[in-house]
Amino acid sequence: MKCFRHTIALGLFAFGFFSTVYAQEVATNNQHLFDNVSYRQGNTYRTASGKPGPEYWQNSADYNLEVALDDKNHTVSGTVTIDYTNNSPEALEFIWLYLEQNRFTETSRGTLTTSVLGSRYAGDVEGGFELSNVSAKTESGTSSKYLVTDTRMQLFLDKPLAPRGGQVTISMNFKFKVPVEGMDRMGRLETEAGTIYALAQWYPRVAVFDDVMGWNTEPYLGAGEFYCEYGTFDVKITAAANQTVVCSGILQNPKEVLTKTQQERFAKAEKSDETVYIIKPDEVGKLRWQAKPNGTLTWHYKMENTRDVAWAASKAFIWDAGRMNLGDGKTGLAQSVYPKESAGKAAWTRSTEFTKASVEFYSNTYFPYPYHNAINVAASVGGMEYPGVSFCHYQSVGADLWGVTDHEFGHNWFPMIVGSNERLYPWMDEGFNTFINHYSTAAFNKGEFSTSIDKPRNLVNYLTYDKREGIETAPDVANARNLVYTAYYKPASGLFMLREYILGPERFDNAFNSYIRHWAYKHPQPNDFFNHMENVAGENLSYFWKGWFYGNGNIDMGVASVEEYQGNYLITVENNGEIPMPVELQVIYSDNSTENVRLPVEIWQRGNSWSHLLKTTKQVQRVVLDPNKMLADVNILNDTWNKL
């Protein structure tokens, strides 16, 4: 012990001496670039390894919806009954619901925060919900007290809803006018053969209560999408007999709403890899192809373990379908409905082919498609996704139709299966989906259509734009010109670099697929994704999350010099940017042979310059950094060294 104390004393003396001598020289390093981006410790609800914890919980909501479509006045009216279960450890004194049709009023927050110049998320202002007979029934009694604030309703209970299993049945009547312009998510389209109704955000629904924020009550403004609980939906839609109605889920009463011939065609389509017509172009609008000549029909659909449902109706629909092969012997049915204006070999006549290929790819690559049907609807909507149903623009053709179809059906994985909060973190669904779209497009029909996500340098103009915003920017805050980058392209390119450059495909795929599997039908947060990717891949990626996802800096690495050194070479690389990255070098020798050198990201921990000893007996002619152009490096001028 005395000897140990003596050693400490000498050490302190020496430290004091050198501190005095070098008082003017303060050591600096890049530790701040490698620190955690946020508080990422686990708890009983969400583990540090990025999995749901042993006490993870989420509430559930089962819906019974019965509505009627009035195609004379363009209204939808009916009733909703919600069986809501409180699985949280907290008693709930009230329930928050979303009334998203209230966005379509003159005084809504969304209307009042939309530029007078308009935007993609502008909408009609003659809508909004009409509500009546509102009630919340628990074991102890019934309450009808509620408060509506913009697109939200606070429904008070007679007594607090018990934790860990307390149940309440919420019911009300509702009615609204279907907008023509529905913020590019829903609406009405006039065609020669009739109106196409695309219905979404069409019923009062429960907001999410979670362990992170409690009640998630962000108003529905426009760019921010949705965050929903999971449950079973039982939907009955009554419409005029000449209307064809498609909806998320499985049709429960085909014998009542389809002709015998149409039923036979459905059965054929279930077994066919080729597209089969259910309603042919020359059959649209003809009485003999209706199950009932006049009056109304009620279409009954049911969908389990889903966070939402959407539907469409029109007397103008051509309808076709084909079998989807979803892996492990499971099959489903891809379907398309569209007007004659959309038909054509380069257009919607290929929609079912595109839908089938898209869903099959994701089902076999990432996670099994959980639903039987995938329905593509031609509408006035540019592109919008719902479980099992997509609305895509009726004028889309060729590569555009493939792209929007593939993107919207890819959303069944993010956020329909992996239920992230789109209203706050659009990059967790739009960015992830744009990323997987790249691989689906590359695989489709031997590369029939091009993809550019594998070219991150295409982003350089945006990355050097002085008004750029970061990925973490909330969608309703982001400038409309920036949103496509903050939510779609930049996160997708980041994941591409992570897979192809930083981790490699095998390590990335193990982690990414594990993330999907563990968070299927649950509510992950950004930290859950970060933690899980790191734990499965076995790599601390804080520098990357912090720099690319939660920062506005850039990648700029270069080759500073190449010098002969003791019969070998010293290659000095420099980091002039704000985001450190591993270094890939290609060395080209005078005999035209090549050698690849990989340096780990840790070379940048202590500074922005690093010299690597290249042992070789050959003469170096050229050195290229990032030879495969996998990085979004904003300065290509310093990427290459040539011998003079």
XYZ file of C-alpha atoms in Angstrom:
644
model
C 0.000 0.000 0.000
C 2.840 2.427 0.828
C 4.484 1.653 -2.504
C 1.206 2.290 -4.340
C 0.773 5.643 -2.608
C 4.318 6.592 -3.542
C 3.598 5.813 -7.212
C 0.497 8.008 -7.135
C 2.491 10.879 -5.613
C 5.128 10.666 -8.346
C 2.432 10.547 -10.981
C 0.709 13.641 -9.617
C 4.045 15.464 -9.491
C 4.828 14.567 -13.081
C 1.333 15.573 -14.230
C 1.693 18.907 -12.501
C 5.054 19.477 -14.155
C 3.843 18.739 -17.676
C 0.657 20.747 -17.079
C 2.805 23.765 -16.309
C 5.088 23.283 -19.292
C 2.276 22.723 -21.786
C -0.332 24.968 -20.219
C -0.932 26.687 -23.563
C -1.518 23.399 -25.481
C -4.971 21.902 -24.840
C -5.568 18.464 -26.327
C -8.652 18.264 -28.529
C -10.384 15.279 -30.039
C -13.564 14.343 -31.862
C -15.306 12.607 -28.986
C -18.359 14.843 -29.432
C -18.946 13.301 -32.864
C -19.126 9.822 -31.367
C -21.276 10.574 -28.298
C -24.814 9.212 -28.092
C -27.357 11.272 -29.946
C -29.951 11.033 -27.154
C -30.815 9.297 -23.908
C -30.843 5.664 -24.986
C -30.962 3.606 -21.816
C -33.571 0.886 -21.574
C -36.351 0.232 -19.085
C -38.941 -2.445 -18.439
C -41.022 -1.226 -21.388
C -38.238 -0.805 -23.956
C -34.898 -2.538 -23.529
C -31.443 -1.134 -24.174
C -31.102 -3.772 -26.894
C -33.940 -2.140 -28.788
C -36.646 -4.726 -28.144
C -40.020 -4.422 -26.459
C -39.351 -4.929 -22.758
C -40.804 -7.581 -20.445
C -43.539 -5.139 -19.393
C -44.151 -3.552 -22.785
C -47.796 -2.692 -23.315
C -50.039 -0.963 -25.800
C -53.744 -0.346 -25.813
C -56.107 -1.797 -28.390
C -59.228 -0.673 -30.219
C -61.720 -2.833 -32.120
C -64.076 -1.034 -34.498
C -67.554 -1.815 -35.773
C -68.472 0.589 -38.560
C -71.775 0.787 -40.448
C -72.045 3.600 -42.983
C -73.953 4.638 -46.087
C -72.625 6.497 -49.127
C -74.994 9.085 -50.594
C -73.664 9.624 -54.107
C -76.206 12.377 -54.799
C -75.062 14.648 -51.968
C -71.539 13.176 -51.684
C -71.899 12.346 -48.001
C -70.998 9.447 -45.763
C -73.065 8.833 -42.636
C -73.334 6.059 -40.089
C -72.260 4.774 -36.716
C -69.019 3.708 -35.092
C -68.669 1.474 -32.071
C -65.214 1.147 -30.511
C -64.303 -1.463 -27.929
C -61.243 0.082 -26.289
C -58.978 -1.776 -23.852
C -56.630 0.003 -21.471
C -53.597 -2.266 -21.123
C -51.473 0.480 -19.587
C -50.462 0.550 -15.895
C -52.315 3.851 -15.532
C -56.013 4.579 -14.913
C -57.510 6.770 -17.658
C -59.992 9.510 -16.793
C -60.756 10.277 -20.427
C -60.122 8.996 -23.952
C -58.751 11.108 -26.783
C -60.048 10.483 -30.306
C -59.139 11.941 -33.673
C -61.778 13.631 -35.857
C -59.625 14.101 -38.928
C -62.450 15.167 -41.227
C -62.573 18.350 -39.150
C -59.449 19.374 -41.041
C -61.764 20.308 -43.922
C -63.235 23.436 -42.369
C -62.411 27.125 -42.722
C -61.309 27.443 -39.095
C -59.269 24.265 -38.694
C -55.662 24.602 -37.612
C -54.627 22.878 -40.814
C -56.506 25.383 -42.969
C -55.188 28.351 -41.014
C -51.582 27.132 -41.241
C -51.674 26.461 -44.993
C -50.052 29.123 -47.159
C -52.379 31.281 -49.235
C -50.341 30.034 -52.197
C -51.595 26.528 -51.428
C -49.701 23.267 -51.115
C -50.091 19.557 -51.598
C -51.863 19.490 -48.254
C -54.514 22.083 -49.073
C -58.059 20.803 -48.784
C -61.717 21.724 -49.117
C -63.297 23.739 -46.315
C -66.938 22.692 -46.593
C -66.622 19.481 -44.610
C -66.138 18.363 -41.045
C -67.916 15.853 -38.828
C -71.489 16.135 -37.634
C -71.701 14.061 -34.420
C -74.614 12.810 -32.352
C -75.464 10.179 -29.723
C -71.946 10.190 -28.301
C -71.461 7.814 -25.374
C -68.770 5.981 -23.441
C -70.016 2.953 -21.545
C -67.993 1.176 -18.858
C -68.918 -1.402 -16.259
C -69.808 1.382 -13.833
C -71.920 3.571 -16.092
C -72.242 5.716 -19.209
C -70.923 9.192 -19.971
C -71.839 11.505 -22.834
C -69.555 14.374 -21.887
C -67.041 15.377 -24.525
C -65.046 18.320 -25.795
C -64.045 18.835 -29.432
C -60.888 20.808 -30.202
C -60.120 21.051 -33.913
C -59.317 17.522 -35.125
C -59.510 15.970 -31.647
C -62.195 14.902 -29.224
C -61.711 14.434 -25.486
C -64.312 11.959 -24.247
C -64.734 11.922 -20.475
C -65.577 8.729 -18.571
C -67.947 8.315 -15.639
C -65.067 6.831 -13.628
C -61.370 6.298 -14.437
C -60.819 3.301 -16.702
C -58.962 0.635 -14.752
C -55.369 -0.158 -15.739
C -54.250 -3.506 -17.190
C -57.480 -4.558 -18.835
C -60.160 -1.937 -18.219
C -62.633 -1.689 -21.099
C -64.935 0.978 -22.467
C -67.365 0.898 -25.385
C -67.472 4.172 -27.283
C -70.216 4.827 -29.804
C -71.526 7.734 -31.850
C -73.241 8.679 -35.072
C -71.254 10.681 -37.598
C -71.710 12.319 -40.973
C -69.489 14.322 -43.306
C -69.319 15.579 -46.860
C -66.606 13.903 -48.900
C -64.204 16.613 -50.068
C -63.145 16.916 -53.683
C -59.664 17.934 -52.575
C -58.767 15.841 -49.558
C -55.163 16.940 -48.972
C -53.943 14.401 -51.537
C -54.995 11.574 -49.228
C -58.658 11.095 -50.134
C -61.379 12.809 -52.164
C -63.604 12.672 -55.224
C -62.734 12.291 -58.887
C -65.224 12.806 -61.705
C -64.867 10.427 -64.649
C -67.010 9.831 -67.692
C -68.720 6.810 -66.123
C -69.139 8.260 -62.643
C -67.520 9.626 -59.496
C -64.683 7.784 -57.800
C -64.831 8.125 -54.020
C -61.570 7.489 -52.155
C -62.367 7.364 -48.431
C -59.752 7.683 -45.695
C -59.571 9.320 -42.255
C -63.307 8.771 -42.480
C -64.345 7.713 -38.973
C -63.648 8.929 -35.416
C -60.734 6.891 -34.115
C -58.828 6.539 -30.881
C -55.513 8.341 -30.420
C -52.519 6.364 -29.180
C -51.746 6.317 -25.471
C -48.182 5.051 -25.005
C -45.349 4.819 -22.467
C -43.367 7.629 -24.106
C -45.760 10.576 -24.380
C -48.971 9.410 -22.768
C -51.725 10.641 -25.084
C -50.444 11.510 -28.554
C -52.686 14.407 -29.527
C -50.773 16.355 -32.182
C -53.381 18.063 -34.402
C -53.904 16.897 -37.962
C -52.443 19.785 -39.967
C -51.392 18.283 -43.272
C -47.923 16.877 -43.751
C -47.901 14.841 -40.518
C -49.628 11.534 -41.120
C -50.880 9.034 -38.564
C -50.262 7.034 -35.400
C -52.861 4.385 -34.636
C -53.676 1.522 -32.288
C -54.204 -2.007 -33.591
C -57.427 -3.981 -33.536
C -60.133 -5.737 -35.550
C -62.319 -3.797 -37.972
C -65.805 -4.938 -38.970
C -67.067 -2.647 -41.731
C -70.430 -2.504 -43.513
C -70.804 -0.011 -46.366
C -74.180 0.564 -47.988
C -74.165 2.145 -51.432
C -76.276 2.295 -54.552
C -76.479 -1.050 -56.335
C -74.519 0.312 -59.302
C -71.517 1.120 -57.102
C -68.524 -1.198 -56.759
C -67.089 -0.956 -53.231
C -63.611 -2.167 -52.270
C -62.207 -1.937 -48.758
C -59.309 -3.013 -46.563
C -59.849 -6.585 -45.399
C -61.748 -9.564 -46.783
C -65.206 -9.358 -48.362
C -67.537 -11.357 -46.146
C -70.652 -11.518 -48.366
C -69.566 -11.967 -52.006
C -72.746 -13.864 -52.887
C -74.844 -10.841 -51.951
C -72.890 -8.159 -53.829
C -71.299 -9.961 -56.787
C -72.885 -11.707 -59.736
C -72.315 -15.415 -60.126
C -69.914 -14.747 -63.003
C -67.943 -12.276 -60.901
C -67.685 -14.830 -58.089
C -66.366 -17.395 -60.569
C -63.803 -14.896 -61.858
C -62.678 -14.206 -58.289
C -62.132 -17.914 -57.744
C -60.117 -18.081 -60.967
C -58.008 -15.070 -59.988
C -57.168 -16.669 -56.635
C -55.330 -19.393 -58.599
C -53.881 -17.338 -61.445
C -50.497 -15.645 -61.707
C -51.914 -13.719 -64.656
C -54.383 -10.875 -64.260
C -58.049 -11.875 -64.449
C -60.907 -9.408 -65.009
C -63.661 -9.296 -62.380
C -65.451 -6.459 -64.195
C -64.316 -6.027 -67.800
C -64.037 -2.619 -69.489
C -67.101 -3.238 -71.673
C -69.155 -4.341 -68.650
C -68.817 -1.105 -66.674
C -72.158 0.580 -65.992
C -74.332 -2.178 -67.449
C -77.227 -3.511 -65.375
C -76.583 -7.164 -66.182
C -73.251 -6.907 -64.380
C -74.819 -5.708 -61.135
C -75.841 -8.158 -58.413
C -79.044 -6.136 -58.014
C -80.696 -3.917 -60.654
C -81.617 -1.047 -58.329
C -81.790 0.018 -54.708
C -78.768 -0.466 -52.478
C -76.282 -3.153 -51.551
C -74.327 -3.521 -48.324
C -70.712 -4.602 -48.690
C -69.335 -6.295 -45.586
C -65.568 -6.358 -44.973
C -63.515 -7.550 -42.032
C -59.836 -7.056 -41.199
C -57.886 -8.293 -38.172
C -54.806 -6.914 -36.430
C -54.747 -3.691 -38.389
C -54.360 -0.055 -37.438
C -56.745 1.408 -40.007
C -59.044 0.710 -42.960
C -59.822 2.666 -46.124
C -62.279 2.121 -48.947
C -63.342 3.291 -52.380
C -66.565 3.224 -54.349
C -67.562 3.989 -57.934
C -69.815 2.845 -60.734
C -66.910 3.573 -63.098
C -64.591 0.810 -61.881
C -62.964 -1.754 -64.101
C -61.878 -4.481 -61.665
C -59.142 -7.086 -62.094
C -57.113 -9.390 -59.837
C -54.354 -11.981 -59.651
C -52.755 -14.335 -57.134
C -49.901 -13.205 -54.904
C -47.363 -15.819 -53.790
C -46.349 -14.665 -50.324
C -43.939 -17.388 -49.230
C -44.253 -20.562 -47.142
C -47.177 -21.661 -49.291
C -49.315 -18.645 -48.395
C -51.154 -16.823 -51.165
C -53.170 -13.634 -51.412
C -55.017 -11.607 -54.022
C -53.723 -8.471 -55.727
C -56.549 -6.331 -57.092
C -56.968 -3.103 -59.036
C -59.964 -0.853 -59.667
C -59.766 1.982 -62.178
C -61.854 3.894 -64.752
C -61.579 3.443 -68.501
C -59.559 6.691 -68.638
C -56.788 4.829 -66.798
C -56.798 1.629 -68.841
C -53.932 0.780 -71.164
C -51.007 -1.596 -71.533
C -48.580 1.055 -70.302
C -50.985 2.197 -67.608
C -53.425 0.701 -65.093
C -53.901 -2.517 -67.037
C -50.511 -3.389 -65.448
C -51.526 -2.237 -61.946
C -52.280 -5.714 -60.612
C -48.988 -7.004 -62.057
C -47.169 -4.193 -60.233
C -49.089 -4.713 -56.984
C -48.437 -8.440 -57.035
C -44.690 -8.042 -57.645
C -44.292 -5.380 -54.977
C -46.086 -7.229 -52.205
C -44.438 -10.537 -53.082
C -40.958 -8.997 -52.901
C -41.441 -7.416 -49.474
C -43.234 -10.454 -48.102
C -40.427 -12.783 -49.102
C -37.566 -10.386 -48.274
C -38.526 -8.700 -45.003
C -41.647 -9.997 -43.248
C -44.688 -12.029 -44.369
C -47.536 -9.929 -45.725
C -50.241 -10.330 -43.077
C -53.356 -9.590 -45.127
C -55.077 -11.530 -47.882
C -55.861 -8.648 -50.223
C -53.820 -5.791 -51.699
C -56.053 -3.380 -53.630
C -54.788 -0.556 -55.849
C -57.344 2.208 -56.432
C -57.073 4.750 -59.254
C -58.098 8.091 -57.780
C -57.336 11.804 -57.793
C -54.794 11.137 -55.011
C -51.154 11.304 -56.052
C -50.259 8.378 -53.796
C -51.439 7.355 -50.344
C -51.273 4.156 -48.350
C -53.590 2.325 -45.985
C -53.524 -1.285 -44.774
C -54.224 -3.466 -47.786
C -55.396 -0.503 -49.903
C -53.501 2.146 -51.852
C -54.772 5.230 -53.659
C -52.621 6.094 -56.684
C -53.109 8.728 -59.339
C -55.401 7.619 -62.140
C -53.152 9.215 -64.804
C -49.966 7.456 -63.716
C -48.336 5.288 -66.383
C -45.193 3.233 -66.871
C -42.372 3.911 -64.448
C -44.466 6.456 -62.545
C -47.236 3.912 -61.961
C -44.723 1.283 -60.866
C -43.016 3.752 -58.549
C -46.149 4.990 -56.795
C -47.662 1.498 -56.577
C -44.476 0.004 -55.173
C -44.048 2.860 -52.707
C -47.599 2.812 -51.380
C -47.719 -0.960 -50.938
C -44.289 -0.900 -49.349
C -45.930 1.170 -46.620
C -47.703 -1.974 -45.468
C -44.392 -2.791 -43.772
C -43.691 0.747 -42.575
C -45.901 1.844 -40.779
C -48.745 -0.690 -41.094
C -46.792 -3.642 -39.683
C -44.106 -1.679 -37.821
C -46.370 0.958 -36.285
C -44.175 4.038 -35.856
C -45.455 7.554 -35.213
C -45.735 9.149 -38.663
C -46.934 12.459 -37.317
C -43.621 13.031 -35.534
C -41.096 10.770 -37.294
C -41.953 10.458 -40.999
C -38.435 9.175 -41.747
C -39.313 5.969 -39.877
C -41.924 5.126 -42.489
C -41.272 7.240 -45.590
C -37.501 6.909 -45.394
C -37.513 3.209 -44.552
C -40.030 2.552 -47.296
C -38.112 4.550 -49.907
C -35.061 2.483 -48.951
C -36.759 -0.884 -49.499
C -38.352 0.448 -52.705
C -34.863 0.628 -54.176
C -34.345 -3.123 -53.843
C -37.851 -3.957 -55.023
C -37.424 -1.812 -58.122
C -34.028 -3.320 -58.893
C -35.574 -6.799 -58.663
C -38.718 -6.115 -60.709
C -38.802 -7.629 -64.173
C -35.009 -7.775 -64.484
C -34.592 -4.092 -63.769
C -37.274 -2.733 -66.093
C -37.377 0.532 -64.152
C -34.458 2.550 -62.825
C -33.690 3.520 -59.236
C -31.299 6.132 -57.874
C -31.162 5.474 -54.122
C -27.863 3.662 -54.769
C -26.372 7.008 -55.839
C -26.187 9.037 -52.620
C -24.124 11.719 -54.342
C -27.307 12.759 -56.131
C -28.201 14.449 -52.843
C -25.225 16.801 -52.841
C -27.155 19.780 -54.194
C -29.617 19.491 -51.323
C -26.938 18.723 -48.738
C -25.141 21.952 -49.649
C -28.335 24.022 -49.939
C -28.213 26.849 -47.409
C -31.892 26.397 -46.495
C -31.721 22.656 -45.976
C -33.287 21.060 -42.902
C -32.394 17.911 -40.989
C -34.141 14.562 -40.972
C -35.369 15.207 -37.441
C -37.447 18.205 -38.596
C -41.135 17.546 -37.862
C -43.182 17.144 -41.061
C -45.539 20.024 -40.309
C -42.535 22.268 -39.642
C -40.375 21.318 -42.624
C -40.436 23.566 -45.646
C -42.561 21.913 -48.324
C -39.579 21.893 -50.708
C -37.443 20.130 -48.114
C -39.884 17.480 -46.900
C -39.153 15.048 -49.719
C -35.502 15.096 -48.597
C -35.951 15.138 -44.819
C -38.555 12.367 -44.813
C -37.784 10.312 -47.940
C -34.482 10.645 -49.773
C -31.977 11.536 -47.076
C -33.008 8.788 -44.608
C -33.255 6.263 -47.464
C -29.770 7.164 -48.675
C -28.530 6.925 -45.098
C -29.845 3.390 -44.788
C -28.292 2.534 -48.145
C -24.884 3.759 -46.952
C -25.355 1.882 -43.690
C -26.109 -1.366 -45.520
C -23.742 -1.185 -48.449
C -20.813 0.799 -47.023
C -20.704 0.740 -43.209
C -22.072 -2.638 -42.088
C -22.305 -4.727 -45.229
C -25.487 -6.462 -46.434
C -25.375 -9.497 -44.136
C -24.941 -7.618 -40.875
C -27.433 -4.943 -41.884
C -30.075 -7.413 -43.036
C -29.801 -9.436 -39.836
C -30.397 -6.313 -37.777
C -33.036 -4.689 -40.003
C -35.152 -7.817 -40.353
C -34.845 -8.446 -36.625
C -36.106 -4.915 -35.971
C -39.159 -5.566 -38.146
C -39.821 -8.904 -36.489
C -39.599 -7.612 -32.912
C -41.650 -4.465 -33.548
C -44.329 -5.941 -35.795
C -47.729 -4.560 -34.692
C -46.073 -2.468 -31.985
C -44.964 1.153 -31.542
C -41.179 1.666 -31.872
C -39.483 4.980 -31.194
C -36.305 6.245 -32.932
C -34.128 5.068 -30.033
C -35.572 1.568 -30.323
C -34.425 1.434 -33.933
C -30.970 2.826 -33.125
C -30.452 0.472 -30.197
C -31.650 -2.610 -32.026
C -29.559 -2.025 -35.128
C -26.453 -1.561 -32.979
C -27.069 -4.576 -30.756
C -27.760 -7.021 -33.579
C -25.043 -5.678 -35.875
C -22.568 -5.365 -32.993
C -21.514 -1.850 -33.910
C -21.677 1.490 -32.133
C -23.239 3.747 -34.743
C -23.805 6.840 -32.624
C -21.601 8.922 -34.933
C -23.836 8.018 -37.861
C -27.222 8.533 -36.159
C -25.978 11.818 -34.732
C -24.421 13.088 -37.927
C -26.834 11.903 -40.601
C -30.201 11.569 -38.831
C -29.924 14.234 -36.138
C -27.649 16.794 -37.688
C -27.269 19.004 -40.704
C -23.572 18.449 -41.310
C -21.986 16.666 -44.251
C -19.520 13.996 -45.284
C -16.326 15.357 -46.799
C -13.283 13.096 -46.732
C -10.298 13.305 -49.019
C -6.824 12.011 -49.833
C -4.406 14.671 -48.583
C -1.129 13.105 -49.709
C 0.717 9.933 -50.696
C 4.412 9.824 -49.807
C 7.149 7.238 -50.014
C 8.178 6.088 -46.569
C 10.951 3.605 -45.720
C 10.360 1.589 -48.866
C 6.587 1.726 -48.455
C 3.984 4.495 -48.665
C 2.169 6.742 -46.228
C -1.342 7.593 -47.400
C -2.752 10.520 -45.457
C -6.516 10.993 -45.467
C -8.391 13.926 -43.996
C -11.878 14.562 -42.702
C -13.087 18.028 -43.649
C -16.736 17.348 -42.884
C -18.875 17.016 -39.778
C -19.732 13.310 -40.161
C -16.931 10.759 -39.679
C -17.147 7.614 -41.776
C -15.049 4.506 -42.404
C -12.627 4.971 -45.291
C -12.500 2.844 -48.429
C -9.432 3.376 -50.590
C -8.519 1.876 -53.924
C -4.807 1.876 -54.678
C -3.870 1.640 -58.361
C -0.277 0.607 -59.054
C 1.869 1.426 -62.041
C 1.320 -2.079 -63.418
C -2.487 -1.389 -63.334
C -3.077 -3.855 -60.517
C -5.259 -2.642 -57.658
C -5.544 -3.092 -53.927
C -8.397 -2.044 -51.664
C -7.767 -0.665 -48.184
C -10.455 -0.199 -45.535
C -9.845 1.983 -42.488
C -12.279 1.958 -39.543
C -14.224 5.029 -38.450
C -12.203 5.117 -35.233
C -9.289 6.740 -37.084
C -11.203 10.017 -36.677
C -11.725 9.808 -32.926
C -8.637 11.848 -32.018
C -8.425 14.182 -34.992
C -9.216 14.927 -38.611
C -6.069 13.582 -40.250
C -4.763 10.028 -40.415
C -1.740 8.466 -42.077
C -1.935 4.837 -43.114
C 1.171 2.767 -43.771
C 0.729 0.905 -47.041
C 3.204 -1.928 -47.236
C 4.046 -2.685 -50.835
C 6.969 -3.194 -53.178
C 5.007 -1.734 -56.096
C 4.879 1.844 -57.257
C 1.653 3.681 -56.388
C 0.200 5.550 -59.358
C -3.201 6.598 -58.042
C -5.315 6.462 -54.860
C -9.106 6.877 -54.933
C -11.294 7.362 -51.864
C -14.754 5.753 -52.041
C -14.093 4.202 -55.455
C -17.631 2.824 -55.768
C -19.207 6.230 -55.013
C -21.252 4.876 -52.110
C -21.039 7.991 -49.943
C -22.864 11.294 -50.188
C -19.519 13.071 -50.098
C -20.111 16.737 -50.876
C -16.643 17.353 -52.349
C -15.365 15.034 -55.060
C -12.351 17.208 -55.860
C -10.248 15.805 -53.016
C -11.200 12.150 -53.453
C -8.351 11.240 -55.802
C -4.564 11.480 -55.647
C -2.543 11.037 -58.829
C 1.216 10.743 -59.143
C 2.551 13.699 -61.035
